[in-house]
Tab-separated table of C-alpha atoms in Angstrom:
chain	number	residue	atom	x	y	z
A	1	UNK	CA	0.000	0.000	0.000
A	2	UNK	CA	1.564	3.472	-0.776
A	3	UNK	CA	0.350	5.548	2.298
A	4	UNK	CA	1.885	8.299	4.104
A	5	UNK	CA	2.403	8.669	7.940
A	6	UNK	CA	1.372	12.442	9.720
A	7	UNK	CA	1.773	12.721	13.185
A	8	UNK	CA	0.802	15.980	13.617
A	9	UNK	CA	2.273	16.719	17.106
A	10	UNK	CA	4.556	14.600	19.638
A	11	UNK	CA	3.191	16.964	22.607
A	12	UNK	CA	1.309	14.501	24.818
A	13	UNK	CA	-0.074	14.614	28.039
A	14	UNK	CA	0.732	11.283	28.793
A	15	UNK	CA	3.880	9.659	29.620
A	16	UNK	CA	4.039	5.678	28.590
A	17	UNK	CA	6.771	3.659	29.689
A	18	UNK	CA	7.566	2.508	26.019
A	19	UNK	CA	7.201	6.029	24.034
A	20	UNK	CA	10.438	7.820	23.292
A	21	UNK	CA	8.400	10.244	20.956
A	22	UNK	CA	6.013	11.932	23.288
A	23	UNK	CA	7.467	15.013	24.765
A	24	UNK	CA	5.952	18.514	27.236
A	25	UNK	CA	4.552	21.440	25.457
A	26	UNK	CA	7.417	24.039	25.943
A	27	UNK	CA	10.226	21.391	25.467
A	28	UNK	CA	12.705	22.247	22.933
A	29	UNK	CA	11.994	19.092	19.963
A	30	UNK	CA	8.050	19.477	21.270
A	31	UNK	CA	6.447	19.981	17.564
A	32	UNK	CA	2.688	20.796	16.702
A	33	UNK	CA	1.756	20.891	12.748
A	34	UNK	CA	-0.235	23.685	11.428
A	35	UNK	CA	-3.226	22.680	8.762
A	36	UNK	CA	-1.368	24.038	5.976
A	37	UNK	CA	2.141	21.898	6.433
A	38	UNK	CA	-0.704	18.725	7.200
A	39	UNK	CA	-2.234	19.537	3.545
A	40	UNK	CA	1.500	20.078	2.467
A	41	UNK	CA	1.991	16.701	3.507
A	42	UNK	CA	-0.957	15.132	1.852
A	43	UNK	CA	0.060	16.907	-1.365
A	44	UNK	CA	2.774	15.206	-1.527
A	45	UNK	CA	1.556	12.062	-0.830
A	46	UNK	CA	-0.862	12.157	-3.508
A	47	UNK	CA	2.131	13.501	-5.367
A	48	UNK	CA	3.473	10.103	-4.848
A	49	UNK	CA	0.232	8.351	-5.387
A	50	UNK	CA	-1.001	7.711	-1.961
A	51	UNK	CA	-4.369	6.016	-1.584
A	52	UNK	CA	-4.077	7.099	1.953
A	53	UNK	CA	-2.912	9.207	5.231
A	54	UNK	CA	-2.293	7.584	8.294
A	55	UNK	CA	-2.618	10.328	10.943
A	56	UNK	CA	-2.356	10.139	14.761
A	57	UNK	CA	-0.564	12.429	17.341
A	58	UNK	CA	0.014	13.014	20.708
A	59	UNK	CA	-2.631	13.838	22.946
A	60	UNK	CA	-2.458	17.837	23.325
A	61	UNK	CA	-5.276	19.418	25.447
A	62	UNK	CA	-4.405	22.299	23.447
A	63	UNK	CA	-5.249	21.206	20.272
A	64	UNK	CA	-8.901	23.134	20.536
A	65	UNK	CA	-10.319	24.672	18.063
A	66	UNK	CA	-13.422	26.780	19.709
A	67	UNK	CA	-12.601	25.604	22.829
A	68	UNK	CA	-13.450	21.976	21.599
A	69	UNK	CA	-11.085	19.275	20.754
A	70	UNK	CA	-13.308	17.346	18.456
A	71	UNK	CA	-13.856	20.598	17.010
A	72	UNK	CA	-9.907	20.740	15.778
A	73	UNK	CA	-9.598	17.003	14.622
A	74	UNK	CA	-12.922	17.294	12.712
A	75	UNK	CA	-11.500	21.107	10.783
A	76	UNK	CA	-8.312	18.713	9.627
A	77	UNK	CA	-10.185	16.138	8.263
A	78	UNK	CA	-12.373	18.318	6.423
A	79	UNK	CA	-9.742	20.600	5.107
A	80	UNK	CA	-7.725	17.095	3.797
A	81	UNK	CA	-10.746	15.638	2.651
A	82	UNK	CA	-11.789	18.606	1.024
A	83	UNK	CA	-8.597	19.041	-0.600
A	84	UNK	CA	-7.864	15.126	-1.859
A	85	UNK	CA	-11.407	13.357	-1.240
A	86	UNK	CA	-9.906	10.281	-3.026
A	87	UNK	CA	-7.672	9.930	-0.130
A	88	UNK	CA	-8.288	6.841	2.807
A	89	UNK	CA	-7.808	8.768	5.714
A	90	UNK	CA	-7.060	6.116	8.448
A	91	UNK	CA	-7.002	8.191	11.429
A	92	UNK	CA	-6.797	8.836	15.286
A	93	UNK	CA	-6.248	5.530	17.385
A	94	UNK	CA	-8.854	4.677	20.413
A	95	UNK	CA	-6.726	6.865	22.738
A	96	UNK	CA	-7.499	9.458	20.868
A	97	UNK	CA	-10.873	9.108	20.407
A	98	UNK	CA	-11.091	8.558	23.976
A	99	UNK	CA	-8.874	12.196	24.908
A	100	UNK	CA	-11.562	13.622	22.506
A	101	UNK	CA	-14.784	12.452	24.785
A	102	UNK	CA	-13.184	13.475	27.386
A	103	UNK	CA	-11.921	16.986	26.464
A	104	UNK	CA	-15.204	17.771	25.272
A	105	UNK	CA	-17.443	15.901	27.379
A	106	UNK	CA	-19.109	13.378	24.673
A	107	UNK	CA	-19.667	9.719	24.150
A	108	UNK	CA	-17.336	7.566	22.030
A	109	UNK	CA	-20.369	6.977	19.704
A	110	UNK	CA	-20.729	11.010	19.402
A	111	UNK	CA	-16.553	11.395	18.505
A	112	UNK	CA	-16.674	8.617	16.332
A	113	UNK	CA	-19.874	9.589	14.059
A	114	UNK	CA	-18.759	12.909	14.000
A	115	UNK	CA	-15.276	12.160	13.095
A	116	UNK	CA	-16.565	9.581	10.180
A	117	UNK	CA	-18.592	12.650	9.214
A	118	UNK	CA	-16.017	14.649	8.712
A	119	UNK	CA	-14.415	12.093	6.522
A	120	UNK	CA	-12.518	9.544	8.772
A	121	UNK	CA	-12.405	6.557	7.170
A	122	UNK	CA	-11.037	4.062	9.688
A	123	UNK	CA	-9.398	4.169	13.026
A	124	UNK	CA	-5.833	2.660	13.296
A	125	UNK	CA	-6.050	0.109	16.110
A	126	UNK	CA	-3.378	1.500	18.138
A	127	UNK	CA	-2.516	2.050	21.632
A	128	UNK	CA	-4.204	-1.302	22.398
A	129	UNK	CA	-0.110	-2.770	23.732
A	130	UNK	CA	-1.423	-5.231	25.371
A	131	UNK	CA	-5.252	-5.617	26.414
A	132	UNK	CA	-4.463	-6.760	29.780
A	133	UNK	CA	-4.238	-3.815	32.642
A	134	UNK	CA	-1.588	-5.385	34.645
A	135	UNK	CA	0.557	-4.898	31.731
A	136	UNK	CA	-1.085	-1.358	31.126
A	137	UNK	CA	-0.474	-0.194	34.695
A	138	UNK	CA	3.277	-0.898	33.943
A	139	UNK	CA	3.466	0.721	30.339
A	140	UNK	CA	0.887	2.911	29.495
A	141	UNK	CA	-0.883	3.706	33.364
A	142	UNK	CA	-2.329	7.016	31.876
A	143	UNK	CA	-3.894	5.222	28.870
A	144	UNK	CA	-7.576	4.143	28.299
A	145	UNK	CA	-7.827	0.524	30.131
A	146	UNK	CA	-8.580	-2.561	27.898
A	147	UNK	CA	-12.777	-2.455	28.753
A	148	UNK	CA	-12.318	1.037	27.065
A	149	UNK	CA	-10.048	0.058	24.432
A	150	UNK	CA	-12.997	-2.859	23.355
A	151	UNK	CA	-15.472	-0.308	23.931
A	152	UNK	CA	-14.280	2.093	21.527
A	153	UNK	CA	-13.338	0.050	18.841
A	154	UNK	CA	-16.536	-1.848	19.312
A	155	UNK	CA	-18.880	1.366	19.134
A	156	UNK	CA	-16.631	2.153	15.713
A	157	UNK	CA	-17.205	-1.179	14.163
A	158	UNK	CA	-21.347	-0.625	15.183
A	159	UNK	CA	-20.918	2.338	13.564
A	160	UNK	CA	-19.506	1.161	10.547
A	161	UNK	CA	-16.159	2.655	11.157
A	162	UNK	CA	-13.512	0.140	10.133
A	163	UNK	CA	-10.582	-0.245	12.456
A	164	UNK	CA	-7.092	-2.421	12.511
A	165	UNK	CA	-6.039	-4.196	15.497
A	166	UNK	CA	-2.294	-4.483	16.968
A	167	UNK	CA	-0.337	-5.983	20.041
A	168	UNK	CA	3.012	-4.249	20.793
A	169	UNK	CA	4.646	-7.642	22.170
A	170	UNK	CA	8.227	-8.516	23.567
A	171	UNK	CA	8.344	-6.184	26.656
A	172	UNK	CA	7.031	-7.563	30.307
A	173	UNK	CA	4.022	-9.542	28.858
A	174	UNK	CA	3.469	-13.304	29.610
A	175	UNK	CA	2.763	-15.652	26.916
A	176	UNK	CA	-0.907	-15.986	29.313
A	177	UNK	CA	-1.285	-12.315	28.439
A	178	UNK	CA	-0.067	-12.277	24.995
A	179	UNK	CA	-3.422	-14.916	24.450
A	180	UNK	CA	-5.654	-13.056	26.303
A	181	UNK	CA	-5.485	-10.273	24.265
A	182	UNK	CA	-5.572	-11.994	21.079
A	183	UNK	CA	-8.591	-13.859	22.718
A	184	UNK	CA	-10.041	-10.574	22.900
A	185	UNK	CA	-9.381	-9.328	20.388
A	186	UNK	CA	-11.270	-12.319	18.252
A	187	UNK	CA	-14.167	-12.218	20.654
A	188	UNK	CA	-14.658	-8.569	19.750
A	189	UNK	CA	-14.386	-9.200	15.764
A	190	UNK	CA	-17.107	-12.798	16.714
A	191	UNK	CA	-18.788	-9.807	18.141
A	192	UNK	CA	-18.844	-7.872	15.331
A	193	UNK	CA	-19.622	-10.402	12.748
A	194	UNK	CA	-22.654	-12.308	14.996
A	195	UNK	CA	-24.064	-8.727	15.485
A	196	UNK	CA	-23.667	-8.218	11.873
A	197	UNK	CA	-21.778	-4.848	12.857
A	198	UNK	CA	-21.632	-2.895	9.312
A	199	UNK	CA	-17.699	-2.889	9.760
A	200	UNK	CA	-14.728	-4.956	10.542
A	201	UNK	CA	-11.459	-5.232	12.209
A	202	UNK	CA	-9.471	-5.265	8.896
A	203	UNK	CA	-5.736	-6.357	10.260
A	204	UNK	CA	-3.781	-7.500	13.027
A	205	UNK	CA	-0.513	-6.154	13.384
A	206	UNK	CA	2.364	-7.667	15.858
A	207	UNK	CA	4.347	-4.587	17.200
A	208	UNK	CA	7.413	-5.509	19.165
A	209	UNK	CA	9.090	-3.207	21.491
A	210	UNK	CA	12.244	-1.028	20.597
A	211	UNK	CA	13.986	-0.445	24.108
A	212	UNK	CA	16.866	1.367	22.624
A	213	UNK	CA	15.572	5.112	23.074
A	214	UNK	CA	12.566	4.285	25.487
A	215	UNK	CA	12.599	5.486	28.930
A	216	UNK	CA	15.126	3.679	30.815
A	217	UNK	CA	13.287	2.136	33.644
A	218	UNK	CA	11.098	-0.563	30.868
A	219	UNK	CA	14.126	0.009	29.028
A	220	UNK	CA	16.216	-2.310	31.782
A	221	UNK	CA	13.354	-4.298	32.566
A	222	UNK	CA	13.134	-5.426	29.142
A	223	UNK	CA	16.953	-6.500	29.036
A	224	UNK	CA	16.920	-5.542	25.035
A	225	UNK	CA	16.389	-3.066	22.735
A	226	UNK	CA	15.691	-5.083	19.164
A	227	UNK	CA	13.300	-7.690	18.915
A	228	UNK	CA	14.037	-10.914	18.600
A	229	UNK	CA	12.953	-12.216	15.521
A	230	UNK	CA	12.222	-15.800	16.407
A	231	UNK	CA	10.145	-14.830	19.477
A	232	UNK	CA	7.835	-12.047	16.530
A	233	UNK	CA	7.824	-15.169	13.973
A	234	UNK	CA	6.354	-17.650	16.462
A	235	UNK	CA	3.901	-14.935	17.604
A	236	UNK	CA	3.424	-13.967	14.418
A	237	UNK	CA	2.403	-17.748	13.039
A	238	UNK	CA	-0.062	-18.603	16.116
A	239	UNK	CA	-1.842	-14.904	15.929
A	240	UNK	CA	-2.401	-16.441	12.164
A	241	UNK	CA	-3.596	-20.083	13.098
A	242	UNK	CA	-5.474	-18.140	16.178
A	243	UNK	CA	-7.677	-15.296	14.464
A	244	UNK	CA	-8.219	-18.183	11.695
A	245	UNK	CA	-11.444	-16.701	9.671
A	246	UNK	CA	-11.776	-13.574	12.137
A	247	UNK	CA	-9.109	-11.498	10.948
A	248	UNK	CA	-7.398	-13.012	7.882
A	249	UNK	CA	-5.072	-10.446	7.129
A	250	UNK	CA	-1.226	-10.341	8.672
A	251	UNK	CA	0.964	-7.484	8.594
A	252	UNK	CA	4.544	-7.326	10.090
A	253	UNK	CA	6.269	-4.151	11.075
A	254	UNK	CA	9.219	-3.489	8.407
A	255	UNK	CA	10.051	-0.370	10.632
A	256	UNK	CA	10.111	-2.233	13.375
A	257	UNK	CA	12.063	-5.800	12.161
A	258	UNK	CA	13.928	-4.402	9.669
A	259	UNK	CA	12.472	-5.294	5.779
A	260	UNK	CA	14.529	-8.457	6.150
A	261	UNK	CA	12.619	-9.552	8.838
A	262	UNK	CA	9.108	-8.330	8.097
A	263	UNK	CA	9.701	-10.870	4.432
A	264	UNK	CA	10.260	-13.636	6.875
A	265	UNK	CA	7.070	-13.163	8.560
A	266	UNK	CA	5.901	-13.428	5.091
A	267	UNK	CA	6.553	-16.730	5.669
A	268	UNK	CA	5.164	-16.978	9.341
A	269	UNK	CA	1.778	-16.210	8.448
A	270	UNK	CA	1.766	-12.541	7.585
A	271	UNK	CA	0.196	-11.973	3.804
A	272	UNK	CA	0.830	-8.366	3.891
A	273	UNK	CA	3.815	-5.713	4.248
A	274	UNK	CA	2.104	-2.924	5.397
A	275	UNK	CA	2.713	0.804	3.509
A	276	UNK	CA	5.420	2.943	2.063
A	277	UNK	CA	4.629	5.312	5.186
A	278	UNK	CA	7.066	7.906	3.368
A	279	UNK	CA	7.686	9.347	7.228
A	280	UNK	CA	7.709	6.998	10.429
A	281	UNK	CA	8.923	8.839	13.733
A	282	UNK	CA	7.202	7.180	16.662
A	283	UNK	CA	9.567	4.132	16.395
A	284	UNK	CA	12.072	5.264	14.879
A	285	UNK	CA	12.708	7.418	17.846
A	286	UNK	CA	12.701	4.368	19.808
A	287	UNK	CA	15.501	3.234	17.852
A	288	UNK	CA	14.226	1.004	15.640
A	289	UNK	CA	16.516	-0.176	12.818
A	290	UNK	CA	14.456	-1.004	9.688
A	291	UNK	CA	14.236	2.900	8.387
A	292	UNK	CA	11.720	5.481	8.146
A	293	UNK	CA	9.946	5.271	4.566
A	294	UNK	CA	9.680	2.206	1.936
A	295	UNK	CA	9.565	2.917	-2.211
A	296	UNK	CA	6.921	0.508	-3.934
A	297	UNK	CA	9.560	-0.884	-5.892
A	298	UNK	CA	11.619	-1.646	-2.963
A	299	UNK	CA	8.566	-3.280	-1.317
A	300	UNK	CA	7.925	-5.597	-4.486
A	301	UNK	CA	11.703	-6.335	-5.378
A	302	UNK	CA	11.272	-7.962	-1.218
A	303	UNK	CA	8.164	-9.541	-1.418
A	304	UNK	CA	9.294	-11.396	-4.890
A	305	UNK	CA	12.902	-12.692	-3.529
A	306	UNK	CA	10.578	-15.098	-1.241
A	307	UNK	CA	8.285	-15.982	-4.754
A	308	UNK	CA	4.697	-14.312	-3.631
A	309	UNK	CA	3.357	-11.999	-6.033
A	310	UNK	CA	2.871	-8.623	-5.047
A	311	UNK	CA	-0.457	-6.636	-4.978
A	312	UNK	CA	-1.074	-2.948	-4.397
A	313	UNK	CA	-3.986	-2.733	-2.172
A	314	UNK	CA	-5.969	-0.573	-0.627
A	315	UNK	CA	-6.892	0.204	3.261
A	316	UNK	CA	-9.301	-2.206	3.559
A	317	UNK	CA	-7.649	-4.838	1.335
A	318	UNK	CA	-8.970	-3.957	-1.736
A	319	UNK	CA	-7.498	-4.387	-5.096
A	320	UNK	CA	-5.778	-1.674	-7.237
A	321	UNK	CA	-5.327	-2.179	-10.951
A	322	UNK	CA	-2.160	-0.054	-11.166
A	323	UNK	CA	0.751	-1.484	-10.395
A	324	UNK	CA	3.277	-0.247	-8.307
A	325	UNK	CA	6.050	2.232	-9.666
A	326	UNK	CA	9.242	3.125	-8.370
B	1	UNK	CA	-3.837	-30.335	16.143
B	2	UNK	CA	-0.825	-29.824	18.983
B	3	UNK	CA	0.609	-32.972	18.720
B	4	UNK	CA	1.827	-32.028	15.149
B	5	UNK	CA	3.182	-28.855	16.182
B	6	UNK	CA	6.532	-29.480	17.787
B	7	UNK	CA	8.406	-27.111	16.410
B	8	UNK	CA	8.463	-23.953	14.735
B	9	UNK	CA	9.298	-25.858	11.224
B	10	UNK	CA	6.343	-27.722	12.363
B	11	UNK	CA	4.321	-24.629	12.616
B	12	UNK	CA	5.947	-23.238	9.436
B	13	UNK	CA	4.888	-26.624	7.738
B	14	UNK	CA	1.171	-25.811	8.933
B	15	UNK	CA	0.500	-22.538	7.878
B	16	UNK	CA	2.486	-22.848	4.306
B	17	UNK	CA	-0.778	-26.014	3.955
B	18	UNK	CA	-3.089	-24.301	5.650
B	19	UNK	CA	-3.975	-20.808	5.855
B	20	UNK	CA	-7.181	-22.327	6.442
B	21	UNK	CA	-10.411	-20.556	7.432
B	22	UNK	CA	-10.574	-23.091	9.849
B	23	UNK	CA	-7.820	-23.345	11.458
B	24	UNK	CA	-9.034	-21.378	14.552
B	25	UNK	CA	-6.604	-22.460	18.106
B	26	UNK	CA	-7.838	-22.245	21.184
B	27	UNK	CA	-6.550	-20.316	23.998
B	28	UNK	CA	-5.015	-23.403	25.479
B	29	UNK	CA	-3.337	-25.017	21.815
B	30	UNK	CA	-2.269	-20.913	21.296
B	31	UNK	CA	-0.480	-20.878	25.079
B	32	UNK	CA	0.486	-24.210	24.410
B	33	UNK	CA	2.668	-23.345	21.357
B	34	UNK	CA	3.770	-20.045	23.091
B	35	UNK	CA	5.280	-22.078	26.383
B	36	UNK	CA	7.471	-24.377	24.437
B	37	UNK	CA	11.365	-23.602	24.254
B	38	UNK	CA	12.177	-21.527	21.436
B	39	UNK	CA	13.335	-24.597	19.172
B	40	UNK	CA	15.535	-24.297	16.696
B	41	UNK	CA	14.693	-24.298	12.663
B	42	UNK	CA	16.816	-25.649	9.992
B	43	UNK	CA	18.037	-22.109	8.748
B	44	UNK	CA	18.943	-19.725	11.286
B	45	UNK	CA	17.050	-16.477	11.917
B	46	UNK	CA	18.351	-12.875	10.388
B	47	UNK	CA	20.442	-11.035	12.704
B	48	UNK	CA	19.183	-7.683	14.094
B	49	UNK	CA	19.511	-5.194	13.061
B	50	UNK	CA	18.547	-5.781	9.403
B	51	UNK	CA	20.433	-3.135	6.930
B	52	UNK	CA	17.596	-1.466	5.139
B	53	UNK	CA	17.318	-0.948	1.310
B	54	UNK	CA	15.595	2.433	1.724
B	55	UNK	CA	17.713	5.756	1.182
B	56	UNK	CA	16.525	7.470	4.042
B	57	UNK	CA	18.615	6.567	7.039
B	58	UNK	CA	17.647	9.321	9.071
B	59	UNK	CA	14.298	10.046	10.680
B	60	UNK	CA	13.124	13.188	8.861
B	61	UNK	CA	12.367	15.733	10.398
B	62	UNK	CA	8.242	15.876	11.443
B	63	UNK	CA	8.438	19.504	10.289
């Protein structure tokens, strides 16, 4: 998929154990886009031919536009969608949706529908780490809980809101909590398909920690600061023989494993390599080691040296008759 | 289903026939397959870090 990250600030009132990209309003590297370098952005990425923007940022309680929060995300969707309506915007994780409601004072189901309104397509399935609030109260303490993580991502799928799903893996989590949230994860996509929800969870993406930059207390928990690779492929093959039917499609993290190892997991399970993102910062400044930004032709050169053909897709896994370019 | 999966060739083996619909685990087969000792394939796994074909080695700037 040729996409193209935007995180739009890294000033976030929260302060997870794991995030080496968040930083205070006021601090030196603290950054907050204005609407016209986000459309700048975009331009480019259509530029490029992007068939969509992945945006998500920090949570900034001054991001208010009127005095309302929902008020700001919903004028940058507009202005993008206005501006390229043929783009997929995939946008603003569960967290976010949830800072939203409670900035303004409004139910999920209010955010949401007014955010698809405005042109959201889908919600990345983000911030999820690990659905399992012992593990939260360790990483992410400040975040939504896992209830609220479901609940959101349930009231989008009801909605008809697509959404992806992840699982950052390879930090403090057990292999019992590792299940547990795939386990939940399926139960809430049974959900969604016994409730004939008009939308889906479309992907589920492993995302193992990078301890290199993080803070150092998870940092020297961990022991490490790269994945390792054989732990993501094994997690990475029973995710695939667990979700079965429920979620069919697999995506690796190149940024994250390195291109080398996200092929592999081509292997493992996986049946997709994610997008071009043109800009990745969140992991990068972790420390990951597989770069910031992907050409097509770089992505199809990989996936042939294993022998799969290569398909441009769109967000929700549909086909594209063009073929990827250089 | 778990008696067949004793390794992580095994597991390769089963999802290079299967890909199958059906081939939901359980909780238990899932934990079961996570608790084993990492065993060993035939070809050893890429060292990290992977050198990256892209051009940009350095995280551009958000701005």
């Amino acid at each position: 998929m040729i996409n193209r990250n935007i995180n739009f600030t890294n000033i976030c009132e929260q302060h997870c154990s794991f995030c080496a990209f968040r930083r205070d309003a006021g601090d030196a590297d603290a950054y907050w886009l204005d609407r016209d370098t986000i459309i700048t952005k975009a331009a480019d990425a259509v530029a490029r031919r992007a068939t969509e923007i992945c945006m998500q940022g920090g949570l900034n309680p001054e991001a208010k536009l009127n005095g309302s929060s929902l008020d700001y995300y919903r004028a940058i969707v507009v202005e993008l969608k206005q501006a390229f309506p043929q783009l997929h915007l995939h946008a603003f994780s569960p967290q976010e949706v949830e800072f939203i409601a409670r900035e303004d004072g409004l139910s999920f189901a209010a955010v949401v529908e007014a955010l698809a309104e405005a042109g959201v397509d889908s919600l990345p399935g983000t911030a999820a780490e690990v659905l399992d609030d012992e593990v939260r109260r360790v990483i992410c303490p400040e975040k939504l809980n896992a209830a609220t993580w479901i609940e959101v991502v349930e009231t989008a799928l009801r909605l008809g809101v697509p959404t992806t799903s992840t699982m950052l893996c390879g930090h403090i989590e057990t292999p019992e909590q590792q299940i547990r949230h795939f386990d939940r994860v399926r139960s809430l996509q049974q959900r969604a398909i016994e409730r004939d929800y008009p939308a889906r969870i479309s992907e589920f993406i492993l995302l193992p920690f990078i301890g290199e930059q993080a803070p150092a207390p998870l940092r020297k928990r961990v022991g490490r600061d790269q994945p390792v690779l054989a732990d993501t492929l094994r997690l990475t093959a029973v995710a695939r023989l667990f979700f079965g039917s429920a979620i069919v499609n697999h995506q690796p993290s190149w940024v994250k494993l390195g291109l080398d190892g996200a092929i592999d997991a081509l292997r493992w399970g996986c049946n997709d390599i994610g997008g071009t993102l043109m800009e990745e910062h969140i992991t990068s400044m972790a420390g990951a080691k597989g770069g910031t930004c992907q050409s097509p032709a770089d992505l199809v050169a990989a996936i042939g040296s294993i022998d799969r053909p290569a398909r441009q897709r769109t967000t929700l896994y549909g086909s594209l008759t063009a073929q990827p370019q250089s | 289903m778990m008696r067949s999966l004793q390794t992580l060739d095994d597991l390769q083996l089963r999802l290079d026939r299967v890909i199958a619909p059906d081939a939901i685990l359980s909780p238990e087969e899932a934990l079961f397959l996570l608790r084993k000792p990492t065993p060993r394939r035939s070809q050893p796994f890429a060292t990290l870090p992977i050198a990256c074909d892209n051009t940009s080695s350095a995280i551009p700037s958000p701005t």
